[in-house]
mmCIF file of C-alpha atoms and ligand atoms in Angstrom:
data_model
loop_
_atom_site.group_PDB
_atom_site.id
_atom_site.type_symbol
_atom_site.label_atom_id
_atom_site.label_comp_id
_atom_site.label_asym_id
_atom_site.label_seq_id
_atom_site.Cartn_x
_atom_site.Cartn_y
_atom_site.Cartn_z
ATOM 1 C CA UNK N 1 198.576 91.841 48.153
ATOM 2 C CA UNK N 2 197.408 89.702 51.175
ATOM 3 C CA UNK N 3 194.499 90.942 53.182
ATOM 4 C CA UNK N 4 193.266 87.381 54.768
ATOM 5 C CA UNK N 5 192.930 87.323 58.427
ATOM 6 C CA UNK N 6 196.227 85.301 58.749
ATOM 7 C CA UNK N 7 199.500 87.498 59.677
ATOM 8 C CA UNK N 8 201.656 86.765 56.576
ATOM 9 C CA UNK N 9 203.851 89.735 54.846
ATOM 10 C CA UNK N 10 202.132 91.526 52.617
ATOM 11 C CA UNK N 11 202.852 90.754 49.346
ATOM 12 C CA UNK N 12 202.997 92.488 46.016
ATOM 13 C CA UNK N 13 201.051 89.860 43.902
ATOM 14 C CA UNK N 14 197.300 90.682 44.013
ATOM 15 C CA UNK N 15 194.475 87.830 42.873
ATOM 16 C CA UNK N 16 196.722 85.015 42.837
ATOM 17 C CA UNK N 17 197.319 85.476 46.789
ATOM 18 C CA UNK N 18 193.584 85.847 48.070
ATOM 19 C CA UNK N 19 192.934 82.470 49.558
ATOM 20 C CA UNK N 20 190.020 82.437 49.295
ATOM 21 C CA UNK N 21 189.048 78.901 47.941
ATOM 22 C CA UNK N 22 191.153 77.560 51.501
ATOM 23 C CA UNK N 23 188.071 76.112 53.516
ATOM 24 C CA UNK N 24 189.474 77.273 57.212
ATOM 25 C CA UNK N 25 191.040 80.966 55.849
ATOM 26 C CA UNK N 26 187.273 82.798 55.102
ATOM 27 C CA UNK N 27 188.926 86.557 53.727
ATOM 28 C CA UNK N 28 185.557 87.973 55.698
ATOM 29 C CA UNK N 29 186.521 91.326 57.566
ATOM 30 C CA UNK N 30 184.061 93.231 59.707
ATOM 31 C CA UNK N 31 182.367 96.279 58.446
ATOM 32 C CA UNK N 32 181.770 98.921 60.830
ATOM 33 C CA UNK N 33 179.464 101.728 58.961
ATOM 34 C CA UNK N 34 176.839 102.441 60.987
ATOM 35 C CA UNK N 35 178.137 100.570 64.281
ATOM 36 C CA UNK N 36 177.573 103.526 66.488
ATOM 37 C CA UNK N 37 180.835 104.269 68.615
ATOM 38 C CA UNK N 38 179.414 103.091 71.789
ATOM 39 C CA UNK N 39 178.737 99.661 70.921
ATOM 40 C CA UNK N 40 181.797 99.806 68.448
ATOM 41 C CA UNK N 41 184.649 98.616 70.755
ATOM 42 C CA UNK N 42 182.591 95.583 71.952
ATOM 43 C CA UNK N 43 181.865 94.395 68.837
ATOM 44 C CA UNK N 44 185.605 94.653 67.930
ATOM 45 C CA UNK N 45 186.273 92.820 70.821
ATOM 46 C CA UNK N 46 183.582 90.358 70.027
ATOM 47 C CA UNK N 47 184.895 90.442 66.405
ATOM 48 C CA UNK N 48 188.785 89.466 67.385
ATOM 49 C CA UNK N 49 187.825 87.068 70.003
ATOM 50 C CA UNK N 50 185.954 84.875 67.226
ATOM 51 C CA UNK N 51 188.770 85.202 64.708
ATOM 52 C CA UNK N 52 188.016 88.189 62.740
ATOM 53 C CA UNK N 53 191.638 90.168 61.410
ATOM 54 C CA UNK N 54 190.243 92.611 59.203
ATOM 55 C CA UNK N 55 188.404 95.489 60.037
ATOM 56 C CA UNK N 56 187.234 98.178 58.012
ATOM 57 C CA UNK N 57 186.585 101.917 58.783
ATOM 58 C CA UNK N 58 186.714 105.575 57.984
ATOM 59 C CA UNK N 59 186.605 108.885 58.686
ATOM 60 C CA UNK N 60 183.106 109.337 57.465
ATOM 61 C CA UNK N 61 182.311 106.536 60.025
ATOM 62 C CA UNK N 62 183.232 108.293 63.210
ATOM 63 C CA UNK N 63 184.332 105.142 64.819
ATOM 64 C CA UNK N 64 188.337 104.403 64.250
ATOM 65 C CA UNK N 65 189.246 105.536 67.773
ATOM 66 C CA UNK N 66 186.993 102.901 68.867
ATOM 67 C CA UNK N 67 188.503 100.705 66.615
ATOM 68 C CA UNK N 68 192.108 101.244 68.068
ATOM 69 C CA UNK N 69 191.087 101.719 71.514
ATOM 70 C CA UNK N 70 189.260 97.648 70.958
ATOM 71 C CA UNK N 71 192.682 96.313 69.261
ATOM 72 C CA UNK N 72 194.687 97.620 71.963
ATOM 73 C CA UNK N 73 192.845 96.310 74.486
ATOM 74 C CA UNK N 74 192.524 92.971 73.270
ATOM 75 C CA UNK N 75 196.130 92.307 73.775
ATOM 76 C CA UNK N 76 196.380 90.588 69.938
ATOM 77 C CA UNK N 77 199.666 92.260 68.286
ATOM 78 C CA UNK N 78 199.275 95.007 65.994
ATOM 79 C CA UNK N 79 200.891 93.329 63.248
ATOM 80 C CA UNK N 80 198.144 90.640 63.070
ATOM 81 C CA UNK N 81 195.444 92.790 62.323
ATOM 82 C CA UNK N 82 194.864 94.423 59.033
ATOM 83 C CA UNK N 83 193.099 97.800 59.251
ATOM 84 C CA UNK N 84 191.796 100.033 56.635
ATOM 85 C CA UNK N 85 190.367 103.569 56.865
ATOM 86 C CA UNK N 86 189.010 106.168 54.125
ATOM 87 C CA UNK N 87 189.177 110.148 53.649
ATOM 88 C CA UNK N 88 186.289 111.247 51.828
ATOM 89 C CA UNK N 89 186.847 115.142 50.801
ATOM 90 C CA UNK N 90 189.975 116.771 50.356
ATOM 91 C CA UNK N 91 191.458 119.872 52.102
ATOM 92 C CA UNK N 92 192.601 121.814 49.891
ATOM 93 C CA UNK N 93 195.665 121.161 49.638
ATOM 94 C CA UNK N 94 198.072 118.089 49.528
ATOM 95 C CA UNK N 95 199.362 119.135 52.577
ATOM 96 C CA UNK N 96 196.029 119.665 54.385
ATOM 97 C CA UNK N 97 194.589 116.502 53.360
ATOM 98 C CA UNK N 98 198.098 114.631 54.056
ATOM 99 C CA UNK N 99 197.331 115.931 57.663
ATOM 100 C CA UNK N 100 193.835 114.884 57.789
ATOM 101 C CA UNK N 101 194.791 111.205 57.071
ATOM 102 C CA UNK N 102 197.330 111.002 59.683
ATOM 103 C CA UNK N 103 195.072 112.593 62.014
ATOM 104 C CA UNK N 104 193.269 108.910 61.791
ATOM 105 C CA UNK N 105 196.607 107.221 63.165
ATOM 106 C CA UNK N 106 196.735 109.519 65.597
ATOM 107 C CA UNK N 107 192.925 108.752 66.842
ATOM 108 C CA UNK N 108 193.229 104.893 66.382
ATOM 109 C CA UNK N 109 196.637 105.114 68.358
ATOM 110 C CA UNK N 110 198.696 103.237 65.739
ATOM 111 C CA UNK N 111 201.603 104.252 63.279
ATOM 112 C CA UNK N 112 200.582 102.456 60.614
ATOM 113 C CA UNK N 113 197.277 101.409 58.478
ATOM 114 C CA UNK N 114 197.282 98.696 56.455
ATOM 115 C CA UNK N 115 195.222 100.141 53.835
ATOM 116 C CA UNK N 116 194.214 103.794 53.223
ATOM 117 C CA UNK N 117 191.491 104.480 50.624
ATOM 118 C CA UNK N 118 189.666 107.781 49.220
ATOM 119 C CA UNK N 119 186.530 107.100 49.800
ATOM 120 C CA UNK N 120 184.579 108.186 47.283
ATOM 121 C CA UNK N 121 185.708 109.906 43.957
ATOM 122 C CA UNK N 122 182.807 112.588 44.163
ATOM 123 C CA UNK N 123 185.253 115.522 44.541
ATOM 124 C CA UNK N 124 186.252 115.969 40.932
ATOM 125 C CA UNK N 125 189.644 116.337 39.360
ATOM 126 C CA UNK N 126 191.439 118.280 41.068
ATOM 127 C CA UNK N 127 190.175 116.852 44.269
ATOM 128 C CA UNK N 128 190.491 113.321 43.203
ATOM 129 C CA UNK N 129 194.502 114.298 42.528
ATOM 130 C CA UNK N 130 195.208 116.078 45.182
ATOM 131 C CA UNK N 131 193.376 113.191 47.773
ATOM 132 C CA UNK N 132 196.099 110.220 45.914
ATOM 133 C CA UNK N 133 198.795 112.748 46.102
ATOM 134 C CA UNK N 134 198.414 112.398 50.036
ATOM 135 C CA UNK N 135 198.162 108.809 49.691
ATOM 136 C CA UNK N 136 201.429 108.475 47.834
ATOM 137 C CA UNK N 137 202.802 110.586 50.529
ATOM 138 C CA UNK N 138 201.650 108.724 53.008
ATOM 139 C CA UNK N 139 202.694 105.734 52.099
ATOM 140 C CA UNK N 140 206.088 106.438 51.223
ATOM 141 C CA UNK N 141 206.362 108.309 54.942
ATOM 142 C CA UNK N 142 205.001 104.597 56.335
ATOM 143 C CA UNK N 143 201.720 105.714 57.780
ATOM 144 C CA UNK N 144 200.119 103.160 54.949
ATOM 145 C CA UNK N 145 201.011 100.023 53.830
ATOM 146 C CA UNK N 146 198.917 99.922 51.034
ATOM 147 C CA UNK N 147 196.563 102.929 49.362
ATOM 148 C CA UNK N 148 193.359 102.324 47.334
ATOM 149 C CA UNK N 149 190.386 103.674 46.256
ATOM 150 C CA UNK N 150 186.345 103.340 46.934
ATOM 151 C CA UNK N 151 183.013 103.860 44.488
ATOM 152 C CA UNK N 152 185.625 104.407 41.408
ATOM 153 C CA UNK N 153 184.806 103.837 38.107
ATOM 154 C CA UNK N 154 186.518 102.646 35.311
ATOM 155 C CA UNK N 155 187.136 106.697 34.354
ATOM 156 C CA UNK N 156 188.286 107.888 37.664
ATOM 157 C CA UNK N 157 191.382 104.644 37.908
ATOM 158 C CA UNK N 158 192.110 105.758 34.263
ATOM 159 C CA UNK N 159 192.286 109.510 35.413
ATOM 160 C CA UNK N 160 194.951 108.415 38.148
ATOM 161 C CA UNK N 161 197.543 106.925 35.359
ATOM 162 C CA UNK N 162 197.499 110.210 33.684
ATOM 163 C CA UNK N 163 199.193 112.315 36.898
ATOM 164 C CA UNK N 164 200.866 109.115 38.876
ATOM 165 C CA UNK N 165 202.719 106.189 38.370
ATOM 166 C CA UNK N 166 201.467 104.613 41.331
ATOM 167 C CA UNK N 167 197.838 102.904 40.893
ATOM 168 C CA UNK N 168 195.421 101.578 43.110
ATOM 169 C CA UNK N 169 196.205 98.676 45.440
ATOM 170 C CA UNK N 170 192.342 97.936 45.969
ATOM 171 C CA UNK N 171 188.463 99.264 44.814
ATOM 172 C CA UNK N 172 186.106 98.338 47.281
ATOM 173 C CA UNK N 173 182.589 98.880 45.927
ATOM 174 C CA UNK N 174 179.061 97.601 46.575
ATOM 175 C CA UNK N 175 178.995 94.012 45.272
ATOM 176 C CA UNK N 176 176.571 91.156 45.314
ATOM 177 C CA UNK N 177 174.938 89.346 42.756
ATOM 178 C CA UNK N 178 172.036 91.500 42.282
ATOM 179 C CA UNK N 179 174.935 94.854 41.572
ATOM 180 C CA UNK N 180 177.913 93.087 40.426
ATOM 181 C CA UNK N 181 179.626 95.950 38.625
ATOM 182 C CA UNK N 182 180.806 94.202 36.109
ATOM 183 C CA UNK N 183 182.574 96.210 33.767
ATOM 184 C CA UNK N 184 184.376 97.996 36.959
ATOM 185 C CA UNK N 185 185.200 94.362 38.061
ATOM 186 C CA UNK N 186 187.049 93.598 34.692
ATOM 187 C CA UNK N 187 188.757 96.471 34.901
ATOM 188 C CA UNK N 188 189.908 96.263 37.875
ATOM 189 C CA UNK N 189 191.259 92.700 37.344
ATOM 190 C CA UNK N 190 192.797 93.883 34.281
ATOM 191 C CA UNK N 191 194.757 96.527 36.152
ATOM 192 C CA UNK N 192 196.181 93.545 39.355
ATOM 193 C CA UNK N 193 193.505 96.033 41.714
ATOM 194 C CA UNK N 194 191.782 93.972 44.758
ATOM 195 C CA UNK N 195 187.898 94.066 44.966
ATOM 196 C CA UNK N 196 186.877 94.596 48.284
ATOM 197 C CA UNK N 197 183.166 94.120 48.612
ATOM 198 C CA UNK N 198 181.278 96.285 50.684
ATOM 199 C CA UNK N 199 177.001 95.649 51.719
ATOM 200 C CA UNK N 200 177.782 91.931 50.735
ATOM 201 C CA UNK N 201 174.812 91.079 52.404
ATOM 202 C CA UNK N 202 172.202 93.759 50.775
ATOM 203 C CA UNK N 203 171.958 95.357 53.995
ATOM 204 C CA UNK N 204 169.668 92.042 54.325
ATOM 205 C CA UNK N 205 166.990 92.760 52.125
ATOM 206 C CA UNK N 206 167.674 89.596 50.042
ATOM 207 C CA UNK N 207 167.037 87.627 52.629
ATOM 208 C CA UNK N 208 163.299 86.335 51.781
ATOM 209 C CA UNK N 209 164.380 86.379 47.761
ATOM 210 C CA UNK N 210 162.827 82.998 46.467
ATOM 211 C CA UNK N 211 166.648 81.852 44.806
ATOM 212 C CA UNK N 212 168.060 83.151 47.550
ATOM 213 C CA UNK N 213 166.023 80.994 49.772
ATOM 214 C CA UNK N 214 165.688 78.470 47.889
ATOM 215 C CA UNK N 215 169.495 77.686 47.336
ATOM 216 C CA UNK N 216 169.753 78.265 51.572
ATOM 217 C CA UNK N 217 167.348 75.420 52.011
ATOM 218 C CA UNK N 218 168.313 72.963 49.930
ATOM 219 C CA UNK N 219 172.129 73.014 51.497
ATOM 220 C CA UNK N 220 171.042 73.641 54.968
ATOM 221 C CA UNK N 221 172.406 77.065 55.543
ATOM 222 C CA UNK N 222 171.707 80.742 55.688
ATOM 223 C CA UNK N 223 171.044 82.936 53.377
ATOM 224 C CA UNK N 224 173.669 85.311 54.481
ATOM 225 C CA UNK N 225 176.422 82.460 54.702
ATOM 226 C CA UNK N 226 175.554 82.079 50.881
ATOM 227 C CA UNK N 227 175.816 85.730 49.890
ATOM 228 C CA UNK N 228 179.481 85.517 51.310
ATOM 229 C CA UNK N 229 180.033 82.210 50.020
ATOM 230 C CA UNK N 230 179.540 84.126 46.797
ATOM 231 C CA UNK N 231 181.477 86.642 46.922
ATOM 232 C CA UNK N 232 184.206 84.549 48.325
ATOM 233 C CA UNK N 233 184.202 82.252 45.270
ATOM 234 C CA UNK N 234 184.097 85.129 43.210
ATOM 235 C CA UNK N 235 187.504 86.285 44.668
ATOM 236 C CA UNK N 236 185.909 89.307 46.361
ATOM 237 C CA UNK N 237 186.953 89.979 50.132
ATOM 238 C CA UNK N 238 183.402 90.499 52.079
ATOM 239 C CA UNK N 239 182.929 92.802 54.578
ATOM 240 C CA UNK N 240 179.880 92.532 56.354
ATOM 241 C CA UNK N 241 178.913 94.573 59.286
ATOM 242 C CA UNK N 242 177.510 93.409 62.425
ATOM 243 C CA UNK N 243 177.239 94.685 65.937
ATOM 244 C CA UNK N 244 175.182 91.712 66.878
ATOM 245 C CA UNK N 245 177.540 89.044 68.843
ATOM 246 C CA UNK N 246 175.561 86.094 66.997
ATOM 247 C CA UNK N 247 175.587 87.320 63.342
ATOM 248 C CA UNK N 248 179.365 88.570 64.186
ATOM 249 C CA UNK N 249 179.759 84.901 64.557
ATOM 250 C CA UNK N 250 177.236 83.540 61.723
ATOM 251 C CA UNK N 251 179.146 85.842 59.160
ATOM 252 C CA UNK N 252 182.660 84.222 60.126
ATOM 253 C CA UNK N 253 182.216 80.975 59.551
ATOM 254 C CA UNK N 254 180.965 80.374 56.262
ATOM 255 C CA UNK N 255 182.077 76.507 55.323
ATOM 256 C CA UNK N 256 180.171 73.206 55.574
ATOM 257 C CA UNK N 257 178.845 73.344 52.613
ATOM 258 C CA UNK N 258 179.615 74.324 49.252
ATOM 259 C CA UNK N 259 178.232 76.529 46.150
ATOM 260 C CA UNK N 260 178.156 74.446 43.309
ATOM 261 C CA UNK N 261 178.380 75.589 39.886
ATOM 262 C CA UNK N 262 174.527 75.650 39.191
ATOM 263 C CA UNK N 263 174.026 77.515 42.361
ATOM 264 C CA UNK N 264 176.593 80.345 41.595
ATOM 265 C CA UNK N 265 174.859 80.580 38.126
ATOM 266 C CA UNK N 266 171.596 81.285 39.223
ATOM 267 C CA UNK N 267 172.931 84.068 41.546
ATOM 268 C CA UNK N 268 174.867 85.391 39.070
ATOM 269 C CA UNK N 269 171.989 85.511 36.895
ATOM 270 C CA UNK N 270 170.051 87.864 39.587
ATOM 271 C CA UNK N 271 172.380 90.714 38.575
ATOM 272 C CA UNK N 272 170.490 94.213 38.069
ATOM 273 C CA UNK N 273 173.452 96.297 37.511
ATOM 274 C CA UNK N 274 173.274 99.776 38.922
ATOM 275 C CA UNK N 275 169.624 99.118 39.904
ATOM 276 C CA UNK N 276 170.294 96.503 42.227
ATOM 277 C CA UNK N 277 172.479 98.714 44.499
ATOM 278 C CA UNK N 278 171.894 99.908 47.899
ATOM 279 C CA UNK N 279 174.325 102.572 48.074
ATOM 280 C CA UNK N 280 173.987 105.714 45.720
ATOM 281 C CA UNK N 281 176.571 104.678 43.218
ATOM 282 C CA UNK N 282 179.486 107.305 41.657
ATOM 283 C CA UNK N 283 181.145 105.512 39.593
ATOM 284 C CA UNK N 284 180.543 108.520 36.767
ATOM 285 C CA UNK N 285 180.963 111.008 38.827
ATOM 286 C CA UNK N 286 182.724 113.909 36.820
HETATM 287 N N1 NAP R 1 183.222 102.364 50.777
HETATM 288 C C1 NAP R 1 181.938 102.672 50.886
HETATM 289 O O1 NAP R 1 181.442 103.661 50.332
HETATM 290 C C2 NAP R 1 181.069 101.769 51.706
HETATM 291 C C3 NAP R 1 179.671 101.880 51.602
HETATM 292 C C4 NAP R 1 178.902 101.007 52.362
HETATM 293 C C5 NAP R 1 179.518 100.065 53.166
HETATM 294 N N2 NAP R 1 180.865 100.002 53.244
HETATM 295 C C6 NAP R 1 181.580 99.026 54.122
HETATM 296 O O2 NAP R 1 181.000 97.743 53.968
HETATM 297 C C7 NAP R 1 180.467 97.298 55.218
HETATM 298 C C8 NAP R 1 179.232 96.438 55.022
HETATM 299 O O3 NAP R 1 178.258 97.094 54.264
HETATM 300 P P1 NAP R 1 176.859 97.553 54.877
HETATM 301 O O4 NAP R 1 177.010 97.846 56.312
HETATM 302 O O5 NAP R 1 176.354 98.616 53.977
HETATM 303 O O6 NAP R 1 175.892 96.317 54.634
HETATM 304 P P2 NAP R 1 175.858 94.725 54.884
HETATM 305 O O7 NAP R 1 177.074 94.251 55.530
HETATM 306 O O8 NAP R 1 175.415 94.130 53.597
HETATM 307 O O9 NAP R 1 174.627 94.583 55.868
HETATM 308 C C9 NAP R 1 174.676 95.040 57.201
HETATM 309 C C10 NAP R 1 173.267 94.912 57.786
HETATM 310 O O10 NAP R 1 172.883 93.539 57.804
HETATM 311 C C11 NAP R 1 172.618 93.144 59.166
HETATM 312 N N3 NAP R 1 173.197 91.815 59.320
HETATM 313 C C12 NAP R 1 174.501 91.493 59.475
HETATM 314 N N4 NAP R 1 174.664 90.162 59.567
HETATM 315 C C13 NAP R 1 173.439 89.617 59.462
HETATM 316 C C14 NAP R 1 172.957 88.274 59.500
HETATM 317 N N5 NAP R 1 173.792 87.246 59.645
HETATM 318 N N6 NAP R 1 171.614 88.075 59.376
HETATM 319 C C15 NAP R 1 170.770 89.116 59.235
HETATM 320 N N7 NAP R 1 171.166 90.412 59.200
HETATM 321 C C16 NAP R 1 172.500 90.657 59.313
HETATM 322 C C17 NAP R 1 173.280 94.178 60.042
HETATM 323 O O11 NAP R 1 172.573 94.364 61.248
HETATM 324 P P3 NAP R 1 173.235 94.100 62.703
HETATM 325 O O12 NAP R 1 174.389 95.023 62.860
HETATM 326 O O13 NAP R 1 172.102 94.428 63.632
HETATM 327 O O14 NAP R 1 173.624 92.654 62.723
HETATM 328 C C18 NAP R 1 173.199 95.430 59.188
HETATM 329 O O15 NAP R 1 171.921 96.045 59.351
HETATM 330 C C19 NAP R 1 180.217 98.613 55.965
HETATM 331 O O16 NAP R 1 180.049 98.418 57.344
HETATM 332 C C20 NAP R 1 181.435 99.399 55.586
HETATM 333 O O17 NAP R 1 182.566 98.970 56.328
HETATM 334 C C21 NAP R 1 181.651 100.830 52.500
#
């Protein structure tokens, strides 16, 4: 699966095609939770006029017609942008919740998403099936490329072998090195599933942490251009959010200067597990 910010064919491989060891091809798309829907288009706009390809949304979010509305205007063909939105509670009924996700092509004005996840796997069994069931319907009617999953644990990807035969293109959960989710992460790789990494920057709470800092200094960067350089190395695909035109920019470009070894170590090290989040976490939710 390729989600970089280069227009290349999606393909069916999964880690061996994120680039994300090639210096000039950063795999950083844009968050947009919490960008309020006034100030959403410009920062899309703002966002694809520095480089940015990826963009990440959902329902929940209240912002994809903003989203659409930005990518149309920008003149940049649909095809080089990769989009991904999330339904977060089912319907009722496959049907019902089939509808609901195509009711987010119809308000971004496209025929097509890249990648459709459920975004959370806090509506049980039978809610958990019947929200895939729509994604595998979806999909095969072209309305997704790829379907996925957010916030599932180990449990909840095993749970989807057991009534389909189609499993998860991607999990994006909270990950940075103080929650790394590790045994979800191994998993996941075990099982060819994408990590996308969502609050890759702590919501910027990190940013006065004496390693933190301290590895920033010495290399002559930000903190924040480490905490993607991290995840980056890791194989992760970081989206941090922005609506602020400089950060937007700050978060792109994330070379001239390099992690070593010792450096990733001592972030690693800072891991807290499920205490270090800053999102309620679900991955045991029954
Ligand atoms: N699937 C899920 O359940 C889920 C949950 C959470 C997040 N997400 C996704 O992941 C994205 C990112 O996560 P997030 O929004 O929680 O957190 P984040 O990206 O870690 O942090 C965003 C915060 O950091 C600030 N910021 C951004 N760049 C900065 C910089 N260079 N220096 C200092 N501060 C900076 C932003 O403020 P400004 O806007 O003012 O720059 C914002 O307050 C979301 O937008 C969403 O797309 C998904």
């Amino acid at each position: 699966m390729h989600l970089s910010h280069d227009p290349e064919p999606i393909s069916s491989s999964v880690n061996p095609s994120l680039s994300s060891t090639k210096p000039n091809r950063p795999n950083v798309g844009l968050g947009l939770y919490l960008s309020p829907p006034a100030v959403t288009k410009r920062t899309v706009l703002w966002a694809l006029e520095i480089g940015y390809r990826h963009f990440d949304t959902a329902q929940y979010y209240e912002n994809e017609s903003q989203l659409g509305e930005a990518i149309r205007e920008s003149g940049i063909p649909r095809e080089q942008v990769f989009l991904c939105t999330k339904i977060l509670f089912p319907e009722g009924s496959m049907e019902g919740s089939l509808e609901k996700c195509k009711k987010s092509l119809k308000d971004m004005g496209v025929d097509y998403v890249d990648l459709f996840l459920i975004h959370s796997p806090t509506s049980g069994p039978n809610g958990r099936r019947e929200l895939w069931e729509a994604l595998c319907r979806l999909k095969e009617e072209g309305g997704a490329r790829q379907i996925g999953v957010s916030n599932y644990g180990v449990k909840h990807i095993e749970e989807i072998k057991t009534f389909s035969n189609v499993m998860p293109a991607v999990n994006q959960v909270e990950i940075h090195p103080w929650c790394q989710q590790r045994p979800i992460i191994e998993h996941c790789k075990a099982n060819h599933i994408t990590i996308q990494a969502y609050s890759p920057l702590v919501r910027n709470t990190k940013a006065d942490h004496p390693v933190l800092r301290q590895i920033a200094e010495t290399l002559g960067t930000s903190t924040t251009k480490v905490l993607l350089q991290w995840s980056l190395n890791q194989g992760y695909l970081p989206l941090p959010k922005s609506d602020d035109l400089g950060r937007l920019k700050e978060n792109f470009d994330v070379r001239g200067f390099v992690l070593c070894a010792g450096d990733m170590k001592r972030l690693n090290d800072l891991d807290e597990g499920m205490e270090g989040a800053v999102v309620p976490q679900y991955t045991e939710a029954p």
